mmCIF file of C-alpha atoms in Angstrom:
data_model
loop_
_atom_site.group_PDB
_atom_site.id
_atom_site.type_symbol
_atom_site.label_atom_id
_atom_site.label_comp_id
_atom_site.label_asym_id
_atom_site.label_seq_id
_atom_site.Cartn_x
_atom_site.Cartn_y
_atom_site.Cartn_z
ATOM 1 C CA MET A 147 102.777 112.864 97.648
ATOM 2 C CA PRO A 148 104.122 111.648 94.478
ATOM 3 C CA ASP A 149 102.711 112.067 90.910
ATOM 4 C CA ILE A 150 101.964 108.648 89.031
ATOM 5 C CA ARG A 151 103.904 108.524 85.650
ATOM 6 C CA LEU A 152 102.844 105.859 83.048
ATOM 7 C CA THR A 153 105.167 105.457 79.967
ATOM 8 C CA HIS A 154 103.988 103.473 76.942
ATOM 9 C CA LEU A 155 101.933 101.117 79.345
ATOM 10 C CA SER A 156 100.092 98.041 77.670
ATOM 11 C CA ARG A 157 98.575 94.842 78.920
ATOM 12 C CA VAL A 158 97.558 92.458 76.454
ATOM 13 C CA PHE A 159 95.582 89.139 77.056
ATOM 14 C CA GLY A 160 96.207 86.884 74.171
ATOM 15 C CA ALA A 161 94.905 88.939 70.983
ATOM 16 C CA PHE A 162 93.072 91.508 73.187
ATOM 17 C CA LYS A 163 94.737 94.747 74.354
ATOM 18 C CA ALA A 164 92.874 95.781 77.566
ATOM 19 C CA VAL A 165 95.233 98.849 77.883
ATOM 20 C CA ASP A 166 96.879 100.146 74.791
ATOM 21 C CA ASP A 167 100.087 102.111 75.026
ATOM 22 C CA ILE A 168 99.182 104.642 77.488
ATOM 23 C CA THR A 169 101.602 107.538 78.342
ATOM 24 C CA THR A 170 100.271 110.113 80.819
ATOM 25 C CA VAL A 171 101.079 111.818 84.194
ATOM 26 C CA PHE A 172 98.654 112.012 87.033
ATOM 27 C CA PRO A 173 99.726 114.877 89.102
ATOM 28 C CA GLU A 174 100.529 114.689 92.650
ATOM 29 C CA GLY A 175 97.925 115.460 95.352
ATOM 30 C CA THR A 176 95.120 115.414 92.669
ATOM 31 C CA VAL A 177 92.160 113.136 92.195
ATOM 32 C CA THR A 178 91.983 111.790 88.789
ATOM 33 C CA CYS A 179 88.896 109.614 87.570
ATOM 34 C CA LEU A 180 89.279 106.886 85.259
ATOM 35 C CA LEU A 181 85.857 106.784 83.369
ATOM 36 C CA GLY A 182 84.442 105.081 80.434
ATOM 37 C CA PRO A 183 82.094 102.206 79.451
ATOM 38 C CA SER A 184 82.459 98.837 80.701
ATOM 39 C CA GLY A 185 85.512 96.900 79.042
ATOM 40 C CA CYS A 186 87.381 100.051 78.129
ATOM 41 C CA GLY A 187 90.470 99.086 80.396
ATOM 42 C CA LYS A 188 90.137 101.533 83.439
ATOM 43 C CA THR A 189 90.132 98.590 85.987
ATOM 44 C CA THR A 190 92.956 96.790 84.262
ATOM 45 C CA LEU A 191 95.052 100.182 84.341
ATOM 46 C CA MET A 192 94.447 100.633 87.819
ATOM 47 C CA ARG A 193 95.307 97.152 88.964
ATOM 48 C CA MET A 194 98.676 97.628 87.399
ATOM 49 C CA ILE A 195 99.159 100.895 89.375
ATOM 50 C CA ALA A 196 98.437 98.794 92.230
ATOM 51 C CA GLY A 197 100.582 95.861 91.403
ATOM 52 C CA LEU A 198 97.915 93.356 91.198
ATOM 53 C CA GLU A 199 98.535 93.085 87.385
ATOM 54 C CA MET A 200 101.702 93.062 85.637
ATOM 55 C CA PRO A 201 102.145 95.087 82.333
ATOM 56 C CA THR A 202 103.057 93.538 79.271
ATOM 57 C CA THR A 203 105.027 96.559 77.986
ATOM 58 C CA GLY A 204 105.782 99.981 79.561
ATOM 59 C CA SER A 205 106.744 101.432 83.014
ATOM 60 C CA ILE A 206 105.208 102.923 86.044
ATOM 61 C CA ASN A 207 106.704 105.442 88.270
ATOM 62 C CA PHE A 208 105.514 107.094 91.496
ATOM 63 C CA GLY A 209 107.487 110.226 91.428
ATOM 64 C CA GLN A 210 111.148 109.212 90.759
ATOM 65 C CA ARG A 211 110.652 105.510 91.995
ATOM 66 C CA GLU A 212 110.254 102.852 89.736
ATOM 67 C CA MET A 213 107.263 100.768 90.269
ATOM 68 C CA THR A 214 106.551 98.508 87.438
ATOM 69 C CA HIS A 215 107.482 95.202 88.733
ATOM 70 C CA LEU A 216 107.251 95.729 92.596
ATOM 71 C CA PRO A 217 104.644 93.616 94.367
ATOM 72 C CA PRO A 218 101.693 95.700 95.915
ATOM 73 C CA GLY A 219 103.062 95.577 99.302
ATOM 74 C CA LYS A 220 106.188 97.535 98.485
ATOM 75 C CA ARG A 221 104.449 100.457 96.736
ATOM 76 C CA ASP A 222 102.721 102.072 99.663
ATOM 77 C CA VAL A 223 99.402 102.093 98.004
ATOM 78 C CA ALA A 224 95.754 101.801 99.568
ATOM 79 C CA MET A 225 93.099 100.238 97.716
ATOM 80 C CA VAL A 226 89.377 100.202 98.128
ATOM 81 C CA PHE A 227 87.465 97.397 95.843
ATOM 82 C CA GLN A 228 83.878 97.423 94.449
ATOM 83 C CA TYR A 229 83.144 94.649 97.323
ATOM 84 C CA PRO A 230 84.271 95.777 100.802
ATOM 85 C CA VAL A 231 87.144 93.370 101.670
ATOM 86 C CA MET A 232 87.104 93.137 105.511
ATOM 87 C CA TYR A 233 88.649 91.217 108.354
ATOM 88 C CA ARG A 234 85.326 89.537 109.059
ATOM 89 C CA THR A 235 86.277 88.239 112.558
ATOM 90 C CA LEU A 236 87.135 91.746 113.821
ATOM 91 C CA SER A 237 85.089 94.805 115.039
ATOM 92 C CA VAL A 238 85.029 98.212 113.053
ATOM 93 C CA ILE A 239 87.510 99.880 115.118
ATOM 94 C CA GLU A 240 89.798 96.844 114.831
ATOM 95 C CA ASN A 241 89.681 96.773 111.081
ATOM 96 C CA ILE A 242 90.756 100.280 110.983
ATOM 97 C CA GLU A 243 93.561 99.915 113.454
ATOM 98 C CA LEU A 244 94.985 96.630 112.615
ATOM 99 C CA PRO A 245 96.929 97.662 109.371
ATOM 100 C CA LEU A 246 98.158 100.817 111.278
ATOM 101 C CA ARG A 247 99.906 98.698 113.724
ATOM 102 C CA ARG A 248 101.107 95.923 111.455
ATOM 103 C CA ASP A 249 101.911 97.627 108.183
ATOM 104 C CA ARG A 250 102.447 101.241 109.263
ATOM 105 C CA LYS A 251 103.943 100.378 112.813
ATOM 106 C CA LEU A 252 102.222 103.068 114.465
ATOM 107 C CA SER A 253 101.746 103.417 118.331
ATOM 108 C CA ALA A 254 98.516 102.418 119.792
ATOM 109 C CA ALA A 255 97.878 106.104 120.573
ATOM 110 C CA GLU A 256 98.284 107.147 116.964
ATOM 111 C CA CYS A 257 96.287 104.330 115.783
ATOM 112 C CA ARG A 258 93.413 105.212 117.868
ATOM 113 C CA ARG A 259 93.549 108.804 116.919
ATOM 114 C CA ARG A 260 93.694 108.008 113.344
ATOM 115 C CA ALA A 261 90.583 105.361 113.602
ATOM 116 C CA ASP A 262 88.697 107.959 115.724
ATOM 117 C CA GLU A 263 89.423 110.794 113.178
ATOM 118 C CA VAL A 264 87.885 108.740 110.228
ATOM 119 C CA LEU A 265 84.814 107.237 112.342
ATOM 120 C CA GLU A 266 83.801 110.765 113.121
ATOM 121 C CA VAL A 267 84.066 111.836 109.293
ATOM 122 C CA LEU A 268 82.108 108.670 108.156
ATOM 123 C CA GLN A 269 79.629 109.153 111.054
ATOM 124 C CA LEU A 270 80.497 105.698 112.414
ATOM 125 C CA THR A 271 81.353 106.357 116.039
ATOM 126 C CA GLY A 272 78.237 104.489 117.168
ATOM 127 C CA GLU A 273 79.435 101.369 115.261
ATOM 128 C CA ARG A 274 82.916 101.192 116.428
ATOM 129 C CA HIS A 275 82.687 98.142 118.446
ATOM 130 C CA LYS A 276 80.097 96.368 115.992
ATOM 131 C CA HIS A 277 81.096 93.235 114.355
ATOM 132 C CA ILE A 278 81.530 93.691 110.612
ATOM 133 C CA GLY A 279 79.100 90.656 109.918
ATOM 134 C CA ASP A 280 76.375 92.777 111.836
ATOM 135 C CA LEU A 281 76.854 95.697 109.252
ATOM 136 C CA ASP A 282 75.147 96.437 105.978
ATOM 137 C CA ILE A 283 77.196 96.443 102.770
ATOM 138 C CA GLY A 284 76.814 100.427 102.494
ATOM 139 C CA THR A 285 78.513 100.530 105.990
ATOM 140 C CA ARG A 286 80.744 97.869 105.469
ATOM 141 C CA GLN A 287 82.067 99.887 102.575
ATOM 142 C CA LYS A 288 82.355 102.973 104.744
ATOM 143 C CA VAL A 289 84.811 101.202 106.982
ATOM 144 C CA ALA A 290 86.877 100.173 103.837
ATOM 145 C CA VAL A 291 87.199 103.631 102.799
ATOM 146 C CA GLY A 292 88.119 104.637 106.313
ATOM 147 C CA ARG A 293 90.800 101.925 106.732
ATOM 148 C CA ALA A 294 92.162 102.898 103.587
ATOM 149 C CA ILE A 295 92.319 106.586 104.138
ATOM 150 C CA ALA A 296 93.715 106.085 107.813
ATOM 151 C CA ARG A 297 96.830 104.435 106.388
ATOM 152 C CA ARG A 298 97.873 107.900 104.668
ATOM 153 C CA CYS A 299 99.499 106.009 101.911
ATOM 154 C CA ASP A 300 101.315 107.868 98.971
ATOM 155 C CA VAL A 301 98.465 106.654 96.581
ATOM 156 C CA ILE A 302 94.887 105.822 97.234
ATOM 157 C CA LEU A 303 92.933 103.457 94.431
ATOM 158 C CA PHE A 304 89.280 103.402 94.662
ATOM 159 C CA ASP A 305 87.574 100.665 92.236
ATOM 160 C CA GLU A 306 83.786 101.684 91.640
ATOM 161 C CA PRO A 307 83.510 101.842 95.487
ATOM 162 C CA THR A 308 79.834 103.197 95.511
ATOM 163 C CA THR A 309 78.505 100.899 92.709
ATOM 164 C CA ASN A 310 76.977 98.294 95.065
ATOM 165 C CA VAL A 311 75.594 100.543 97.832
ATOM 166 C CA GLU A 312 72.312 102.244 98.327
ATOM 167 C CA VAL A 313 71.753 105.904 97.438
ATOM 168 C CA HIS A 314 71.904 107.419 101.026
ATOM 169 C CA ALA A 315 75.198 105.432 101.761
ATOM 170 C CA LYS A 316 76.727 106.461 98.427
ATOM 171 C CA LEU A 317 76.042 110.003 99.199
ATOM 172 C CA ALA A 318 77.648 109.910 102.479
ATOM 173 C CA LEU A 319 80.670 108.253 100.994
ATOM 174 C CA ILE A 320 81.051 111.058 98.608
ATOM 175 C CA ARG A 321 80.704 113.564 101.221
ATOM 176 C CA ALA A 322 83.253 111.757 103.505
ATOM 177 C CA PHE A 323 85.589 111.295 100.229
ATOM 178 C CA LYS A 324 85.680 115.077 99.691
ATOM 179 C CA GLU A 325 86.274 115.783 103.411
ATOM 180 C CA PHE A 326 89.288 113.844 103.519
ATOM 181 C CA ARG A 327 90.376 115.082 100.143
ATOM 182 C CA ALA A 328 90.455 118.574 101.467
ATOM 183 C CA ARG A 329 92.387 117.415 104.462
ATOM 184 C CA LEU A 330 95.018 115.260 103.111
ATOM 185 C CA LYS A 331 95.701 115.874 99.394
ATOM 186 C CA GLN A 332 96.657 112.307 98.797
ATOM 187 C CA THR A 333 97.153 111.380 95.055
ATOM 188 C CA VAL A 334 94.014 109.572 94.235
ATOM 189 C CA ILE A 335 92.805 107.396 91.276
ATOM 190 C CA TYR A 336 89.183 106.842 91.257
ATOM 191 C CA VAL A 337 87.496 104.317 88.777
ATOM 192 C CA THR A 338 84.067 104.861 87.853
ATOM 193 C CA HIS A 339 81.320 104.717 84.954
ATOM 194 C CA ASP A 340 79.187 107.101 86.634
ATOM 195 C CA GLN A 341 80.058 110.402 85.142
ATOM 196 C CA THR A 342 78.246 112.435 87.995
ATOM 197 C CA GLU A 343 80.768 110.838 90.428
ATOM 198 C CA ALA A 344 83.641 111.747 88.193
ATOM 199 C CA MET A 345 82.396 115.503 87.579
ATOM 200 C CA THR A 346 81.755 115.765 91.163
ATOM 201 C CA LEU A 347 84.952 114.261 92.712
ATOM 202 C CA ALA A 348 87.632 114.847 90.064
ATOM 203 C CA ASP A 349 90.476 117.374 89.608
ATOM 204 C CA GLN A 350 90.897 115.825 86.143
ATOM 205 C CA ILE A 351 89.107 113.057 84.184
ATOM 206 C CA ALA A 352 90.760 110.395 81.939
ATOM 207 C CA LEU A 353 88.168 109.279 79.592
ATOM 208 C CA MET A 354 88.987 105.696 78.284
ATOM 209 C CA GLN A 355 88.060 104.172 75.199
ATOM 210 C CA SER A 356 89.223 100.800 73.914
ATOM 211 C CA GLY A 357 92.421 100.753 76.082
ATOM 212 C CA ARG A 358 93.282 104.338 75.579
ATOM 213 C CA ILE A 359 92.920 107.644 77.317
ATOM 214 C CA SER A 360 90.977 109.526 74.477
ATOM 215 C CA GLN A 361 91.179 112.708 76.661
ATOM 216 C CA CYS A 362 92.743 113.812 80.060
ATOM 217 C CA ALA A 363 91.322 117.206 81.401
ATOM 218 C CA PRO A 364 89.456 119.222 84.103
ATOM 219 C CA PRO A 365 85.829 118.258 84.114
ATOM 220 C CA HIS A 366 84.256 121.646 82.958
ATOM 221 C CA VAL A 367 86.983 121.376 79.708
ATOM 222 C CA MET A 368 85.914 117.703 79.145
ATOM 223 C CA TYR A 369 82.307 118.618 79.273
ATOM 224 C CA ASP A 370 82.444 121.810 77.279
ATOM 225 C CA LYS A 371 85.413 120.983 74.923
ATOM 226 C CA PRO A 372 85.622 116.958 74.190
ATOM 227 C CA GLU A 373 88.496 116.198 72.043
ATOM 228 C CA SER A 374 86.286 113.465 70.218
ATOM 229 C CA ARG A 375 82.666 112.833 69.379
ATOM 230 C CA PHE A 376 83.016 109.748 71.774
ATOM 231 C CA GLY A 377 83.791 112.310 74.721
ATOM 232 C CA GLY A 378 80.823 114.326 73.635
ATOM 233 C CA TRP A 379 78.338 111.468 73.572
ATOM 234 C CA PHE A 380 79.543 109.752 76.654
ATOM 235 C CA LEU A 381 79.192 112.997 79.028
ATOM 236 C CA GLY A 382 76.049 114.389 79.537
ATOM 237 C CA ASN A 383 72.408 113.124 80.019
ATOM 238 C CA PRO A 384 71.544 112.966 77.159
ATOM 239 C CA GLY A 385 74.950 113.354 75.518
ATOM 240 C CA MET A 386 75.849 116.069 72.841
ATOM 241 C CA ASN A 387 73.882 116.385 69.937
ATOM 242 C CA PHE A 388 75.721 115.527 66.418
ATOM 243 C CA VAL A 389 74.627 117.388 63.212
ATOM 244 C CA MET A 390 75.823 116.387 59.946
ATOM 245 C CA PRO A 391 76.031 119.061 57.290
ATOM 246 C CA ARG A 392 73.684 119.332 54.459
ATOM 247 C CA GLY A 393 75.891 120.873 51.814
ATOM 248 C CA ARG A 394 79.325 122.453 50.976
ATOM 249 C CA GLU A 395 80.117 125.455 48.534
ATOM 250 C CA ASN A 396 83.100 127.380 48.084
ATOM 251 C CA GLY A 397 84.529 126.787 51.453
ATOM 252 C CA THR A 398 81.318 127.117 53.210
ATOM 253 C CA ILE A 399 79.188 124.431 55.043
ATOM 254 C CA ARG A 400 75.579 124.461 56.019
ATOM 255 C CA PHE A 401 73.649 122.762 58.710
ATOM 256 C CA ASP A 402 69.909 122.693 58.851
ATOM 257 C CA VAL A 403 69.968 123.961 62.626
ATOM 258 C CA LEU A 404 71.806 127.333 61.571
ATOM 259 C CA PRO A 405 70.367 129.997 59.617
ATOM 260 C CA GLY A 406 73.454 130.816 57.545
ATOM 261 C CA ALA A 407 76.490 128.951 56.100
ATOM 262 C CA LEU A 408 79.754 128.426 58.098
ATOM 263 C CA ALA A 409 83.162 129.373 56.730
ATOM 264 C CA PHE A 410 86.287 127.700 58.006
ATOM 265 C CA PRO A 411 89.652 128.919 57.780
ATOM 266 C CA ALA A 412 90.754 125.949 55.946
ATOM 267 C CA LEU A 413 87.929 123.719 54.486
ATOM 268 C CA THR A 414 88.695 120.209 56.000
ATOM 269 C CA LEU A 415 88.380 117.304 53.714
ATOM 270 C CA GLY A 416 86.873 114.475 56.138
ATOM 271 C CA GLU A 417 83.449 114.083 57.656
ATOM 272 C CA VAL A 418 82.576 117.295 59.608
ATOM 273 C CA SER A 419 79.970 117.523 62.356
ATOM 274 C CA LEU A 420 78.827 120.063 64.684
ATOM 275 C CA GLY A 421 78.274 119.215 68.235
ATOM 276 C CA ILE A 422 76.060 120.915 70.801
ATOM 277 C CA ARG A 423 74.721 120.255 74.069
ATOM 278 C CA PRO A 424 70.790 120.085 74.491
ATOM 279 C CA GLU A 425 71.124 122.550 77.196
ATOM 280 C CA HIS A 426 72.501 125.011 74.597
ATOM 281 C CA VAL A 427 69.703 124.782 72.098
ATOM 282 C CA ASP A 428 67.461 127.796 72.900
ATOM 283 C CA VAL A 429 63.752 127.068 72.213
ATOM 284 C CA LEU A 430 61.832 130.213 71.123
ATOM 285 C CA ALA A 431 58.034 130.788 70.546
ATOM 286 C CA ALA A 432 58.741 133.170 67.918
ATOM 287 C CA PRO A 433 60.726 133.708 65.023
ATOM 288 C CA SER A 434 64.225 135.305 65.041
ATOM 289 C CA GLU A 435 66.823 135.874 62.531
ATOM 290 C CA ASP A 436 69.370 133.683 64.215
ATOM 291 C CA ALA A 437 66.967 130.932 64.683
ATOM 292 C CA VAL A 438 65.068 128.045 62.446
ATOM 293 C CA PRO A 439 61.852 126.607 62.589
ATOM 294 C CA ALA A 440 61.622 123.155 64.149
ATOM 295 C CA ARG A 441 58.852 120.469 65.048
ATOM 296 C CA ILE A 442 58.491 119.104 68.374
ATOM 297 C CA ILE A 443 58.416 115.279 68.030
ATOM 298 C CA ARG A 444 58.188 114.374 71.717
ATOM 299 C CA SER A 445 58.403 116.151 75.070
ATOM 300 C CA SER A 446 59.231 114.387 78.300
ATOM 301 C CA ILE A 447 60.333 115.643 82.081
ATOM 302 C CA THR A 448 63.933 114.984 83.053
ATOM 303 C CA ILE A 449 65.258 114.598 86.628
ATOM 304 C CA GLY A 450 65.007 117.926 88.181
ATOM 305 C CA GLY A 451 61.904 119.061 86.209
ATOM 306 C CA GLN A 452 63.454 120.383 82.994
ATOM 307 C CA ASN A 453 61.895 119.563 79.649
ATOM 308 C CA LEU A 454 63.691 117.189 77.194
ATOM 309 C CA LEU A 455 62.396 118.054 73.829
ATOM 310 C CA SER A 456 63.055 115.765 70.696
ATOM 311 C CA LEU A 457 63.050 118.070 67.599
ATOM 312 C CA ALA A 458 63.044 117.838 63.889
ATOM 313 C CA VAL A 459 64.821 120.298 61.611
ATOM 314 C CA GLY A 460 64.445 118.751 58.087
ATOM 315 C CA GLU A 461 66.082 115.607 58.190
ATOM 316 C CA THR A 462 68.105 116.599 61.198
ATOM 317 C CA ARG A 463 67.164 115.116 64.744
ATOM 318 C CA LEU A 464 68.184 116.619 67.835
ATOM 319 C CA LYS A 465 67.187 117.184 71.731
ATOM 320 C CA ALA A 466 66.936 120.592 73.629
ATOM 321 C CA LYS A 467 66.640 120.947 77.522
ATOM 322 C CA THR A 468 64.364 123.480 78.547
ATOM 323 C CA ALA A 469 63.379 124.949 81.832
ATOM 324 C CA PRO A 470 60.633 123.449 84.160
ATOM 325 C CA GLY A 471 56.927 124.545 82.823
ATOM 326 C CA ALA A 472 54.500 123.363 80.536
ATOM 327 C CA PRO A 473 56.166 122.310 77.311
ATOM 328 C CA PRO A 474 55.262 122.831 73.828
ATOM 329 C CA ALA A 475 52.670 120.452 72.372
ATOM 330 C CA ASP A 476 54.065 117.349 70.306
ATOM 331 C CA GLY A 477 53.720 118.369 66.759
ATOM 332 C CA SER A 478 53.770 121.867 67.190
ATOM 333 C CA THR A 479 56.447 124.277 65.672
ATOM 334 C CA VAL A 480 58.933 126.192 67.600
ATOM 335 C CA PHE A 481 62.178 128.079 66.608
ATOM 336 C CA ILE A 482 65.672 126.962 67.811
ATOM 337 C CA ARG A 483 68.846 128.787 68.047
ATOM 338 C CA CYS A 484 72.119 126.894 68.723
ATOM 339 C CA ARG A 485 74.538 129.115 70.347
ATOM 340 C CA LEU A 486 77.905 129.038 68.254
ATOM 341 C CA GLU A 487 79.955 130.012 71.060
ATOM 342 C CA HIS A 488 78.967 126.645 72.778
ATOM 343 C CA ALA A 489 79.167 124.751 69.520
ATOM 344 C CA VAL A 490 82.111 121.962 68.838
ATOM 345 C CA PHE A 491 82.917 121.079 65.350
ATOM 346 C CA PHE A 492 84.445 117.640 64.692
ATOM 347 C CA ASN A 493 86.287 116.248 61.495
ATOM 348 C CA ASP A 494 86.279 112.473 61.299
ATOM 349 C CA GLY A 495 85.486 112.228 65.014
ATOM 350 C CA LEU A 496 88.095 114.482 66.339
ATOM 351 C CA ARG A 497 87.559 118.077 67.530
ATOM 352 C CA LEU A 498 88.705 120.755 65.089
ATOM 353 C CA PRO A 499 90.838 123.392 66.720
ATOM 354 C CA GLU A 500 90.107 126.120 64.313
ATOM 355 C CA ALA A 501 87.819 128.826 65.092
ATOM 356 C CA VAL A 502 84.303 129.033 63.191
ATOM 357 C CA ARG A 503 82.611 132.184 61.840
ATOM 358 C CA LEU A 504 79.353 132.973 60.110
ATOM 359 C CA ALA A 505 79.896 133.466 56.376
ATOM 360 C CA SER A 506 79.082 137.056 55.263
#
């Protein structure tokens, strides 16, 4: 399977840059999720990889093959759209087999073998002879996924395939996707705005903002060490807390949520902020030398039963996640500890690479 190489790739519509000078590599045999808010350019980028949109500038290579100006039919790409595109006059099995006979020139026996394989994994063997018009949208999307995978193209592109299906069908699609992924190791680009899907499915996430890839990394790196405040905010439910300093003196910076000042190897000149995930804010009932007092503004229950606490420390506001159980009462005082090993520091919105230590 080839890698996908993008070099100074841009797409401009009038004065609007949908994709802005992207240079990156999506490694062969991996799943890359293009993640980001609506309008960030992820679908336009995927359409250029597919050949459905021509770049304004830049180039696209699959391995050593130049693809920039080739039509979709010459790229050996399979694509699954947000809304299932089917041959509406054919049955389920005919929808899967037809592209194999027509485009891949496979024998009838091989077409049937591949179709049977995907129907089994997708749990659609009972629907094999049903007409597409008799299926709900979730089942039609399953068939669309099976048809794309059965072709075994070099590259498979998914454009938010689970957006319009109900929860049960969505979980079934994700399960099937992971099973096929383990078997075939195709190079996959998966567009989504759902961070849970991206964290579950991806070998790497390409986080997009305003037409650019702001960070491309494995999911755990993206979550633990975001390169920008945007990445810290976008990933997580809720996203990362951002705490502004309350003073600088002699090369140190103080934050309300920390008991002591922090010394930086080289004091930065821009706007410094501390980022920490709500699950890394410890909430204690009793004082501790490494904790500071905080007031509970509001508590609520998250999906999964955890408590989500809104806290005030002086002028600073932040959130903490705690284990299931009775939360502290609104208005009460607790003590919080922000674990520095999980903290990320930003300078003018970008992550600082320097190590940070407590000043003596």
